[in-house]
mmCIF file of C-alpha atoms in Angstrom:
data_model
loop_
_atom_site.group_PDB
_atom_site.id
_atom_site.type_symbol
_atom_site.label_atom_id
_atom_site.label_comp_id
_atom_site.label_asym_id
_atom_site.label_seq_id
_atom_site.Cartn_x
_atom_site.Cartn_y
_atom_site.Cartn_z
ATOM 1 C CA MET A 1 8.962 99.493 10.282
ATOM 2 C CA GLU A 2 7.558 96.799 12.578
ATOM 3 C CA GLN A 3 4.055 97.003 13.987
ATOM 4 C CA VAL A 4 3.760 99.523 16.815
ATOM 5 C CA LEU A 5 -0.020 100.015 17.107
ATOM 6 C CA ASP A 6 -2.231 96.916 17.169
ATOM 7 C CA THR A 7 -5.895 97.826 16.582
ATOM 8 C CA PRO A 8 -9.086 96.094 15.403
ATOM 9 C CA LEU A 9 -8.378 97.528 11.934
ATOM 10 C CA THR A 10 -4.873 96.074 11.628
ATOM 11 C CA ARG A 11 -6.178 92.697 12.810
ATOM 12 C CA LEU A 12 -9.178 92.776 10.471
ATOM 13 C CA ILE A 13 -7.170 93.499 7.329
ATOM 14 C CA GLY A 14 -3.746 92.158 8.192
ATOM 15 C CA VAL A 15 -1.820 95.416 7.731
ATOM 16 C CA ARG A 16 0.953 96.611 10.039
ATOM 17 C CA HIS A 17 -0.322 100.124 10.662
ATOM 18 C CA PRO A 18 -3.825 101.597 11.203
ATOM 19 C CA VAL A 19 -3.461 104.101 8.362
ATOM 20 C CA VAL A 20 -5.646 104.089 5.227
ATOM 21 C CA GLN A 21 -5.134 105.906 1.917
ATOM 22 C CA THR A 22 -8.508 106.849 0.472
ATOM 23 C CA GLY A 23 -9.612 105.956 -3.065
ATOM 24 C CA MET A 24 -9.200 109.312 -4.800
ATOM 25 C CA GLY A 25 -10.290 109.398 -8.440
ATOM 26 C CA TRP A 26 -7.400 109.857 -10.924
ATOM 27 C CA VAL A 27 -4.964 109.854 -7.955
ATOM 28 C CA ALA A 28 -5.148 106.467 -6.232
ATOM 29 C CA GLY A 29 -3.565 104.330 -8.926
ATOM 30 C CA PRO A 30 -1.266 101.294 -8.692
ATOM 31 C CA ARG A 31 1.865 103.335 -7.929
ATOM 32 C CA LEU A 32 0.420 105.093 -4.880
ATOM 33 C CA VAL A 33 -1.589 102.106 -3.638
ATOM 34 C CA SER A 34 1.374 99.730 -3.750
ATOM 35 C CA ALA A 35 3.638 102.273 -2.032
ATOM 36 C CA VAL A 36 1.141 102.596 0.827
ATOM 37 C CA ALA A 37 0.741 98.817 1.049
ATOM 38 C CA ASN A 38 4.508 98.250 1.134
ATOM 39 C CA ALA A 39 4.775 100.859 3.882
ATOM 40 C CA GLY A 40 2.320 98.878 6.014
ATOM 41 C CA GLY A 41 -0.858 100.882 5.461
ATOM 42 C CA LEU A 42 -4.011 100.074 3.501
ATOM 43 C CA GLY A 43 -3.846 101.420 -0.046
ATOM 44 C CA VAL A 44 -7.137 101.692 -1.939
ATOM 45 C CA LEU A 45 -7.460 101.806 -5.738
ATOM 46 C CA ALA A 46 -9.983 104.295 -7.108
ATOM 47 C CA SER A 47 -11.987 102.410 -9.740
ATOM 48 C CA ALA A 48 -14.819 104.824 -10.591
ATOM 49 C CA THR A 49 -12.782 106.416 -13.390
ATOM 50 C CA MET A 50 -11.618 103.036 -14.771
ATOM 51 C CA THR A 51 -13.206 100.646 -17.219
ATOM 52 C CA LEU A 52 -13.441 97.008 -16.158
ATOM 53 C CA ASP A 53 -10.385 96.141 -18.231
ATOM 54 C CA GLN A 54 -8.440 99.051 -16.759
ATOM 55 C CA LEU A 55 -9.408 97.961 -13.255
ATOM 56 C CA ALA A 56 -8.233 94.411 -13.945
ATOM 57 C CA SER A 57 -4.904 95.780 -15.226
ATOM 58 C CA ALA A 58 -4.558 98.066 -12.209
ATOM 59 C CA ILE A 59 -5.176 95.205 -9.772
ATOM 60 C CA ALA A 60 -2.600 93.090 -11.599
ATOM 61 C CA GLU A 61 -0.061 95.923 -11.449
ATOM 62 C CA VAL A 62 -0.543 96.391 -7.715
ATOM 63 C CA ARG A 63 -0.112 92.639 -7.277
ATOM 64 C CA SER A 64 3.178 92.839 -9.186
ATOM 65 C CA ARG A 65 4.426 95.595 -6.877
ATOM 66 C CA THR A 66 3.404 94.235 -3.464
ATOM 67 C CA ASP A 67 2.362 91.124 -1.578
ATOM 68 C CA ALA A 68 0.581 93.204 1.085
ATOM 69 C CA PRO A 69 -3.225 93.550 1.362
ATOM 70 C CA PHE A 70 -4.894 96.394 -0.551
ATOM 71 C CA GLY A 71 -8.398 97.506 -1.432
ATOM 72 C CA VAL A 72 -10.531 98.788 -4.297
ATOM 73 C CA ASN A 73 -13.058 101.603 -3.980
ATOM 74 C CA LEU A 74 -16.335 100.989 -5.834
ATOM 75 C CA ARG A 75 -19.388 103.031 -6.719
ATOM 76 C CA ALA A 76 -22.323 101.237 -5.156
ATOM 77 C CA ASP A 77 -24.741 102.847 -7.639
ATOM 78 C CA ALA A 78 -22.753 101.936 -10.768
ATOM 79 C CA SER A 79 -24.654 99.874 -13.328
ATOM 80 C CA ASP A 80 -21.751 97.410 -13.519
ATOM 81 C CA ALA A 81 -21.187 97.141 -9.752
ATOM 82 C CA ARG A 82 -21.793 93.376 -9.823
ATOM 83 C CA ASP A 83 -19.229 92.897 -12.596
ATOM 84 C CA ARG A 84 -16.673 94.854 -10.594
ATOM 85 C CA ILE A 85 -17.381 92.810 -7.495
ATOM 86 C CA ASP A 86 -16.885 89.637 -9.536
ATOM 87 C CA LEU A 87 -13.513 91.046 -10.613
ATOM 88 C CA LEU A 88 -12.475 91.661 -6.999
ATOM 89 C CA ILE A 89 -13.503 88.134 -6.060
ATOM 90 C CA LYS A 90 -11.650 86.655 -9.031
ATOM 91 C CA HIS A 91 -8.420 88.442 -8.104
ATOM 92 C CA GLY A 92 -8.706 87.916 -4.349
ATOM 93 C CA VAL A 93 -8.668 91.601 -3.412
ATOM 94 C CA LYS A 94 -8.677 91.962 0.370
ATOM 95 C CA VAL A 95 -10.921 95.022 0.839
ATOM 96 C CA ALA A 96 -13.884 96.578 -0.979
ATOM 97 C CA SER A 97 -14.615 100.150 0.040
ATOM 98 C CA PHE A 98 -17.602 102.213 -1.044
ATOM 99 C CA ALA A 99 -18.215 105.941 -1.241
ATOM 100 C CA LEU A 100 -21.923 105.251 -0.738
ATOM 101 C CA ALA A 101 -23.692 102.527 1.193
ATOM 102 C CA PRO A 102 -23.783 99.358 -0.952
ATOM 103 C CA ARG A 103 -26.928 97.291 -1.141
ATOM 104 C CA GLN A 104 -27.255 94.528 1.427
ATOM 105 C CA GLU A 105 -26.961 91.814 -1.211
ATOM 106 C CA LEU A 106 -23.684 93.273 -2.478
ATOM 107 C CA ILE A 107 -22.260 93.236 1.046
ATOM 108 C CA ALA A 108 -23.317 89.606 1.460
ATOM 109 C CA ARG A 109 -21.750 88.574 -1.854
ATOM 110 C CA LEU A 110 -18.430 90.179 -0.933
ATOM 111 C CA LYS A 111 -18.405 88.729 2.574
ATOM 112 C CA ASP A 112 -19.208 85.257 1.259
ATOM 113 C CA ALA A 113 -16.046 85.563 -0.833
ATOM 114 C CA GLY A 114 -13.971 86.595 2.195
ATOM 115 C CA ILE A 115 -13.619 90.238 1.153
ATOM 116 C CA VAL A 116 -13.671 92.875 3.898
ATOM 117 C CA VAL A 117 -16.413 95.470 3.261
ATOM 118 C CA ILE A 118 -15.823 99.068 4.382
ATOM 119 C CA PRO A 119 -18.451 101.658 3.346
ATOM 120 C CA SER A 120 -17.865 105.383 3.877
ATOM 121 C CA VAL A 121 -20.539 107.340 5.754
ATOM 122 C CA GLY A 122 -21.176 110.900 6.834
ATOM 123 C CA ALA A 123 -23.886 110.348 9.452
ATOM 124 C CA ARG A 124 -24.520 108.097 12.443
ATOM 125 C CA ARG A 125 -27.693 106.611 10.963
ATOM 126 C CA HIS A 126 -25.836 105.544 7.837
ATOM 127 C CA ALA A 127 -23.217 103.776 9.954
ATOM 128 C CA GLU A 128 -25.935 101.964 11.888
ATOM 129 C CA LYS A 129 -27.586 100.858 8.632
ATOM 130 C CA VAL A 130 -24.484 99.368 6.998
ATOM 131 C CA ALA A 131 -23.392 97.759 10.267
ATOM 132 C CA ALA A 132 -26.785 96.041 10.490
ATOM 133 C CA TRP A 133 -26.329 94.858 6.905
ATOM 134 C CA GLY A 134 -23.050 93.156 7.743
ATOM 135 C CA ALA A 135 -20.328 95.687 6.898
ATOM 136 C CA ASP A 136 -17.019 94.707 8.526
ATOM 137 C CA ALA A 137 -15.923 98.271 9.308
ATOM 138 C CA VAL A 138 -16.999 101.798 8.487
ATOM 139 C CA LEU A 139 -15.084 104.895 7.386
ATOM 140 C CA VAL A 140 -16.468 108.113 8.875
ATOM 141 C CA GLN A 141 -15.575 111.406 7.178
ATOM 142 C CA GLY A 142 -16.164 114.727 8.874
ATOM 143 C CA GLY A 143 -16.695 118.030 7.115
ATOM 144 C CA GLU A 144 -12.986 118.888 7.114
ATOM 145 C CA GLY A 145 -12.340 116.245 4.452
ATOM 146 C CA GLY A 146 -11.837 116.884 0.754
ATOM 147 C CA GLY A 147 -14.172 115.911 -2.071
ATOM 148 C CA HIS A 148 -17.814 115.197 -1.312
ATOM 149 C CA THR A 149 -18.298 116.064 2.311
ATOM 150 C CA GLY A 150 -20.872 116.841 4.956
ATOM 151 C CA ALA A 151 -21.276 119.673 7.429
ATOM 152 C CA VAL A 152 -20.505 117.878 10.725
ATOM 153 C CA ALA A 153 -16.943 118.106 12.051
ATOM 154 C CA THR A 154 -14.990 114.900 12.607
ATOM 155 C CA THR A 155 -14.680 115.606 16.337
ATOM 156 C CA LEU A 156 -18.483 115.569 16.613
ATOM 157 C CA LEU A 157 -19.291 112.822 14.119
ATOM 158 C CA LEU A 158 -16.634 110.301 15.158
ATOM 159 C CA PRO A 159 -17.722 109.762 18.788
ATOM 160 C CA GLN A 160 -21.353 109.453 17.683
ATOM 161 C CA VAL A 161 -20.503 106.602 15.308
ATOM 162 C CA VAL A 162 -18.068 104.901 17.710
ATOM 163 C CA ASP A 163 -20.857 104.785 20.303
ATOM 164 C CA ALA A 164 -23.438 103.574 17.780
ATOM 165 C CA VAL A 165 -21.754 100.549 16.164
ATOM 166 C CA ASP A 166 -19.698 97.586 17.340
ATOM 167 C CA ILE A 167 -17.491 97.272 14.245
ATOM 168 C CA PRO A 168 -14.136 99.027 13.681
ATOM 169 C CA VAL A 169 -14.487 102.719 12.837
ATOM 170 C CA ILE A 170 -11.950 104.517 10.636
ATOM 171 C CA ALA A 171 -11.768 108.281 11.129
ATOM 172 C CA ALA A 172 -11.327 110.588 8.125
ATOM 173 C CA GLY A 173 -11.384 114.340 7.631
ATOM 174 C CA GLY A 174 -8.637 116.524 9.089
ATOM 175 C CA PHE A 175 -5.869 113.954 9.626
ATOM 176 C CA PHE A 176 -2.263 114.409 8.531
ATOM 177 C CA ASP A 177 0.083 113.453 11.404
ATOM 178 C CA GLY A 178 0.602 111.210 14.436
ATOM 179 C CA ARG A 179 -1.192 113.531 16.822
ATOM 180 C CA GLY A 180 -4.364 113.069 14.786
ATOM 181 C CA LEU A 181 -3.966 109.294 14.761
ATOM 182 C CA ALA A 182 -3.467 109.288 18.530
ATOM 183 C CA ALA A 183 -6.545 111.474 19.008
ATOM 184 C CA ALA A 184 -8.653 109.209 16.794
ATOM 185 C CA LEU A 185 -7.570 106.131 18.757
ATOM 186 C CA VAL A 186 -8.435 107.872 22.013
ATOM 187 C CA TYR A 187 -11.889 108.664 20.599
ATOM 188 C CA GLY A 188 -12.311 104.927 20.023
ATOM 189 C CA ALA A 189 -11.497 104.707 16.319
ATOM 190 C CA ALA A 190 -9.435 101.811 14.987
ATOM 191 C CA GLY A 191 -7.384 103.960 12.600
ATOM 192 C CA VAL A 192 -7.401 106.989 10.321
ATOM 193 C CA ALA A 193 -7.859 107.532 6.592
ATOM 194 C CA MET A 194 -6.209 110.341 4.651
ATOM 195 C CA GLY A 195 -6.556 111.640 1.102
ATOM 196 C CA THR A 196 -4.866 115.015 0.711
ATOM 197 C CA ARG A 197 -1.870 113.929 2.787
ATOM 198 C CA PHE A 198 -1.237 110.914 0.513
ATOM 199 C CA LEU A 199 -1.852 112.962 -2.624
ATOM 200 C CA LEU A 200 1.036 115.160 -1.468
ATOM 201 C CA THR A 201 3.718 112.458 -1.387
ATOM 202 C CA ARG A 202 6.521 111.608 -3.783
ATOM 203 C CA ASP A 203 4.752 108.334 -4.601
ATOM 204 C CA SER A 204 1.644 110.117 -5.846
ATOM 205 C CA SER A 205 1.416 110.237 -9.651
ATOM 206 C CA VAL A 206 -0.176 113.706 -9.599
ATOM 207 C CA PRO A 207 1.926 116.073 -11.760
ATOM 208 C CA ASP A 208 4.557 118.058 -9.864
ATOM 209 C CA ALA A 209 3.063 121.371 -10.978
ATOM 210 C CA VAL A 210 -0.239 120.413 -9.367
ATOM 211 C CA LYS A 211 1.495 119.331 -6.151
ATOM 212 C CA ARG A 212 3.219 122.735 -6.024
ATOM 213 C CA THR A 213 -0.183 124.376 -6.395
ATOM 214 C CA TYR A 214 -1.479 122.423 -3.408
ATOM 215 C CA LEU A 215 1.573 123.288 -1.299
ATOM 216 C CA GLY A 216 1.083 126.956 -2.064
ATOM 217 C CA MET A 217 -2.597 127.016 -1.086
ATOM 218 C CA SER A 218 -4.306 127.303 2.273
ATOM 219 C CA ASP A 219 -7.906 128.140 1.350
ATOM 220 C CA THR A 220 -10.583 125.572 0.512
ATOM 221 C CA VAL A 221 -14.241 126.061 -0.266
ATOM 222 C CA VAL A 222 -17.289 123.802 -0.285
ATOM 223 C CA THR A 223 -19.078 124.364 -3.576
ATOM 224 C CA ARG A 224 -22.095 122.876 -5.310
ATOM 225 C CA GLN A 225 -21.075 124.237 -8.706
ATOM 226 C CA VAL A 226 -18.886 121.257 -9.580
ATOM 227 C CA ASP A 227 -21.557 118.567 -9.590
ATOM 228 C CA GLY A 228 -24.538 119.868 -7.650
ATOM 229 C CA MET A 229 -23.457 118.331 -4.329
ATOM 230 C CA PRO A 230 -21.254 119.774 -1.537
ATOM 231 C CA HIS A 231 -17.666 119.341 -2.722
ATOM 232 C CA ARG A 232 -14.611 120.652 -0.839
ATOM 233 C CA VAL A 233 -11.940 121.867 -3.253
ATOM 234 C CA LEU A 234 -9.064 124.326 -3.347
ATOM 235 C CA ARG A 235 -10.268 127.865 -3.894
ATOM 236 C CA THR A 236 -8.856 128.841 -7.287
ATOM 237 C CA PRO A 237 -9.840 131.423 -9.934
ATOM 238 C CA LEU A 238 -11.631 128.652 -11.849
ATOM 239 C CA VAL A 239 -13.676 127.653 -8.783
ATOM 240 C CA ASP A 240 -14.544 131.310 -8.144
ATOM 241 C CA ALA A 241 -15.701 131.550 -11.771
ATOM 242 C CA LEU A 242 -17.800 128.398 -11.365
ATOM 243 C CA GLU A 243 -19.363 129.888 -8.243
ATOM 244 C CA ARG A 244 -20.369 132.973 -10.240
ATOM 245 C CA SER A 245 -21.692 131.029 -13.236
ATOM 246 C CA GLY A 246 -25.400 130.620 -13.826
ATOM 247 C CA GLN A 247 -27.399 127.396 -13.983
ATOM 248 C CA VAL A 248 -27.701 127.390 -17.781
ATOM 249 C CA SER A 249 -23.953 127.702 -18.384
ATOM 250 C CA GLY A 250 -23.356 125.027 -15.732
ATOM 251 C CA LEU A 251 -25.670 122.591 -17.493
ATOM 252 C CA VAL A 252 -24.102 123.293 -20.893
ATOM 253 C CA ARG A 253 -20.686 122.560 -19.410
ATOM 254 C CA ALA A 254 -22.030 119.382 -17.813
ATOM 255 C CA VAL A 255 -23.398 118.063 -21.127
ATOM 256 C CA ARG A 256 -20.024 118.690 -22.779
ATOM 257 C CA ASN A 257 -18.183 116.929 -19.937
ATOM 258 C CA ALA A 258 -20.621 114.025 -20.011
ATOM 259 C CA ALA A 259 -19.642 113.405 -23.627
ATOM 260 C CA ARG A 260 -15.946 113.584 -22.718
ATOM 261 C CA PHE A 261 -16.368 111.201 -19.788
ATOM 262 C CA ARG A 262 -18.247 108.746 -21.997
ATOM 263 C CA ARG A 263 -15.243 108.625 -24.338
ATOM 264 C CA VAL A 264 -12.703 108.293 -21.514
ATOM 265 C CA SER A 265 -14.619 105.643 -19.549
ATOM 266 C CA GLY A 266 -15.801 103.633 -22.552
ATOM 267 C CA MET A 267 -19.360 103.775 -21.215
ATOM 268 C CA SER A 268 -22.355 103.881 -23.539
ATOM 269 C CA TRP A 269 -24.954 106.623 -23.314
ATOM 270 C CA THR A 270 -27.375 103.939 -22.127
ATOM 271 C CA GLY A 271 -25.027 102.981 -19.307
ATOM 272 C CA MET A 272 -24.524 106.604 -18.277
ATOM 273 C CA ILE A 273 -28.274 107.208 -18.221
ATOM 274 C CA ARG A 274 -28.767 104.044 -16.169
ATOM 275 C CA ASP A 275 -26.147 105.234 -13.673
ATOM 276 C CA GLY A 276 -27.831 108.623 -13.592
ATOM 277 C CA LEU A 277 -31.160 107.027 -12.721
ATOM 278 C CA ALA A 278 -29.471 105.073 -9.918
ATOM 279 C CA MET A 279 -27.875 108.258 -8.572
ATOM 280 C CA LYS A 280 -31.156 110.144 -8.725
ATOM 281 C CA HIS A 281 -33.002 107.439 -6.831
ATOM 282 C CA GLY A 282 -30.316 106.829 -4.231
ATOM 283 C CA LYS A 283 -29.672 110.478 -3.394
ATOM 284 C CA GLU A 284 -32.982 112.095 -4.369
ATOM 285 C CA LEU A 285 -31.188 114.434 -6.760
ATOM 286 C CA THR A 286 -32.771 116.708 -9.333
ATOM 287 C CA TRP A 287 -32.077 115.950 -12.986
ATOM 288 C CA SER A 288 -29.873 119.042 -13.202
ATOM 289 C CA GLN A 289 -27.744 117.680 -10.338
ATOM 290 C CA VAL A 290 -27.496 114.288 -12.035
ATOM 291 C CA LEU A 291 -26.356 115.962 -15.241
ATOM 292 C CA MET A 292 -23.841 118.132 -13.397
ATOM 293 C CA ALA A 293 -22.276 114.999 -11.882
ATOM 294 C CA ALA A 294 -20.525 114.517 -15.229
ATOM 295 C CA ASN A 295 -18.403 117.548 -14.348
ATOM 296 C CA THR A 296 -16.602 115.858 -11.477
ATOM 297 C CA PRO A 297 -14.410 113.256 -13.220
ATOM 298 C CA MET A 298 -13.445 115.539 -16.099
ATOM 299 C CA LEU A 299 -12.681 118.630 -14.013
ATOM 300 C CA LEU A 300 -10.601 116.471 -11.662
ATOM 301 C CA LYS A 301 -8.826 114.809 -14.603
ATOM 302 C CA ALA A 302 -7.797 118.173 -16.040
ATOM 303 C CA ALA A 303 -5.745 118.851 -12.914
ATOM 304 C CA MET A 304 -4.776 115.438 -11.577
ATOM 305 C CA VAL A 305 -3.851 113.789 -14.888
ATOM 306 C CA ASP A 306 -3.357 116.544 -17.447
ATOM 307 C CA GLY A 307 -1.509 118.815 -15.024
ATOM 308 C CA ARG A 308 -3.684 121.884 -15.701
ATOM 309 C CA PRO A 309 -4.841 123.290 -12.350
ATOM 310 C CA ASP A 310 -6.034 126.357 -14.238
ATOM 311 C CA LEU A 311 -8.540 124.212 -16.163
ATOM 312 C CA GLY A 312 -9.606 121.761 -13.459
ATOM 313 C CA VAL A 313 -10.674 121.502 -9.844
ATOM 314 C CA MET A 314 -8.576 120.051 -7.046
ATOM 315 C CA ALA A 315 -10.378 118.241 -4.251
ATOM 316 C CA SER A 316 -8.711 118.999 -0.932
ATOM 317 C CA GLY A 317 -9.223 118.679 2.770
ATOM 318 C CA GLN A 318 -8.661 121.642 5.052
ATOM 319 C CA VAL A 319 -5.378 120.069 6.214
ATOM 320 C CA VAL A 320 -3.761 121.358 3.007
ATOM 321 C CA ALA A 321 -2.962 124.522 4.951
ATOM 322 C CA LEU A 322 -0.753 122.468 7.316
ATOM 323 C CA ILE A 323 1.182 120.464 4.722
ATOM 324 C CA ASP A 324 4.504 121.782 3.419
ATOM 325 C CA ASP A 325 6.469 118.713 2.298
ATOM 326 C CA LEU A 326 6.399 115.719 -0.066
ATOM 327 C CA PRO A 327 7.606 112.636 1.821
ATOM 328 C CA SER A 328 7.508 109.103 0.481
ATOM 329 C CA CYS A 329 4.616 106.981 1.714
ATOM 330 C CA GLU A 330 7.036 104.978 3.830
ATOM 331 C CA GLU A 331 8.442 108.121 5.465
ATOM 332 C CA LEU A 332 4.951 109.488 6.006
ATOM 333 C CA ILE A 333 3.443 106.370 7.578
ATOM 334 C CA ASP A 334 6.502 105.602 9.717
ATOM 335 C CA GLY A 335 6.513 109.169 11.003
ATOM 336 C CA ILE A 336 2.800 109.189 11.768
ATOM 337 C CA VAL A 337 2.861 105.872 13.614
ATOM 338 C CA THR A 338 6.007 106.748 15.588
ATOM 339 C CA GLN A 339 4.595 110.121 16.625
ATOM 340 C CA ALA A 340 1.225 108.595 17.580
ATOM 341 C CA ALA A 341 2.926 105.968 19.744
ATOM 342 C CA ASP A 342 5.024 108.663 21.443
ATOM 343 C CA VAL A 343 1.930 110.761 22.134
ATOM 344 C CA LEU A 344 0.044 107.807 23.582
ATOM 345 C CA ARG A 345 3.033 106.836 25.765
ATOM 346 C CA GLY A 346 3.205 110.425 26.969
ATOM 347 C CA ILE A 347 -0.461 110.330 27.933
ATOM 348 C CA GLY A 348 0.156 107.135 29.867
ATOM 349 C CA ALA A 349 3.173 108.645 31.632
ATOM 350 C CA ASN A 350 1.185 111.717 32.601
ATOM 351 C CA LEU A 351 -1.587 109.565 34.007
ATOM 352 C CA ALA A 352 0.893 107.512 35.999
ATOM 353 C CA GLY A 353 2.502 110.672 37.293
#
């Protein structure tokens, strides 16, 4: 599909369509990212659950599948963040996205190498900070979004950030079709980002049984029992059990999962402790919250990789209640962009009338 909507985001990155696939852990791998890129959107690799060698292999695989621009999502507080940035520079990755605000020197290093820097934020003040530090664009997620989320709705947060910064703003949280893209553009955003909607495509590597679970669900809940921070997930019997569990059992589970994650990620205990210290300082977390953070990758892996929704948690935005199909990424993006253009033309016709 040829370009229909030309926005500051498409011009900044060089993609055809102002649609971004978010870097979901265990989900956003080479297969999904390259499918999004080939369809004209911005695909983003999730690197937090990868070792450096695995990330290098994933970047190479995406390169073998597409010539289009793509991005890599990084943890700004990771102890090896500089090594990962060096890897992106070495391989000429177009975009570096961050779940948390990266340090100013990391932004400068990426920009000096010609890499577009897009941090994710959940508050106006955070957007103002990273914009002042030189970020090229900012992704703003409202409370409707899946995974770690805030309490402010996208319709309230988005206009605040658009008014506060002079860089492209990407809207996330509650988007799944062309009407949402049109609304975001009218608000002043340069595009939309979606997680749950891309998870539920034929190009997603999530096991079919897990996709069927998503399609059969309509209820999400924001819980702190996964990793001590607000986390929007599907409401399942396991999540209800976690909500009822006490602090001691939660910490025991977290220690066990920390050991499992160490084996999967190849990290040393020293590295994990160093990352924990960085998390504690950056977010002012208690030690129990830092320890519980080990739950997130392993509970997500149980569902998203192992195909056991009964043993894991499934991050999800509230839009899951409105999704009932599994299109390809190309079908999804083409449909969204076509519908958005039709909506915007209709608005123009109504104004002229």
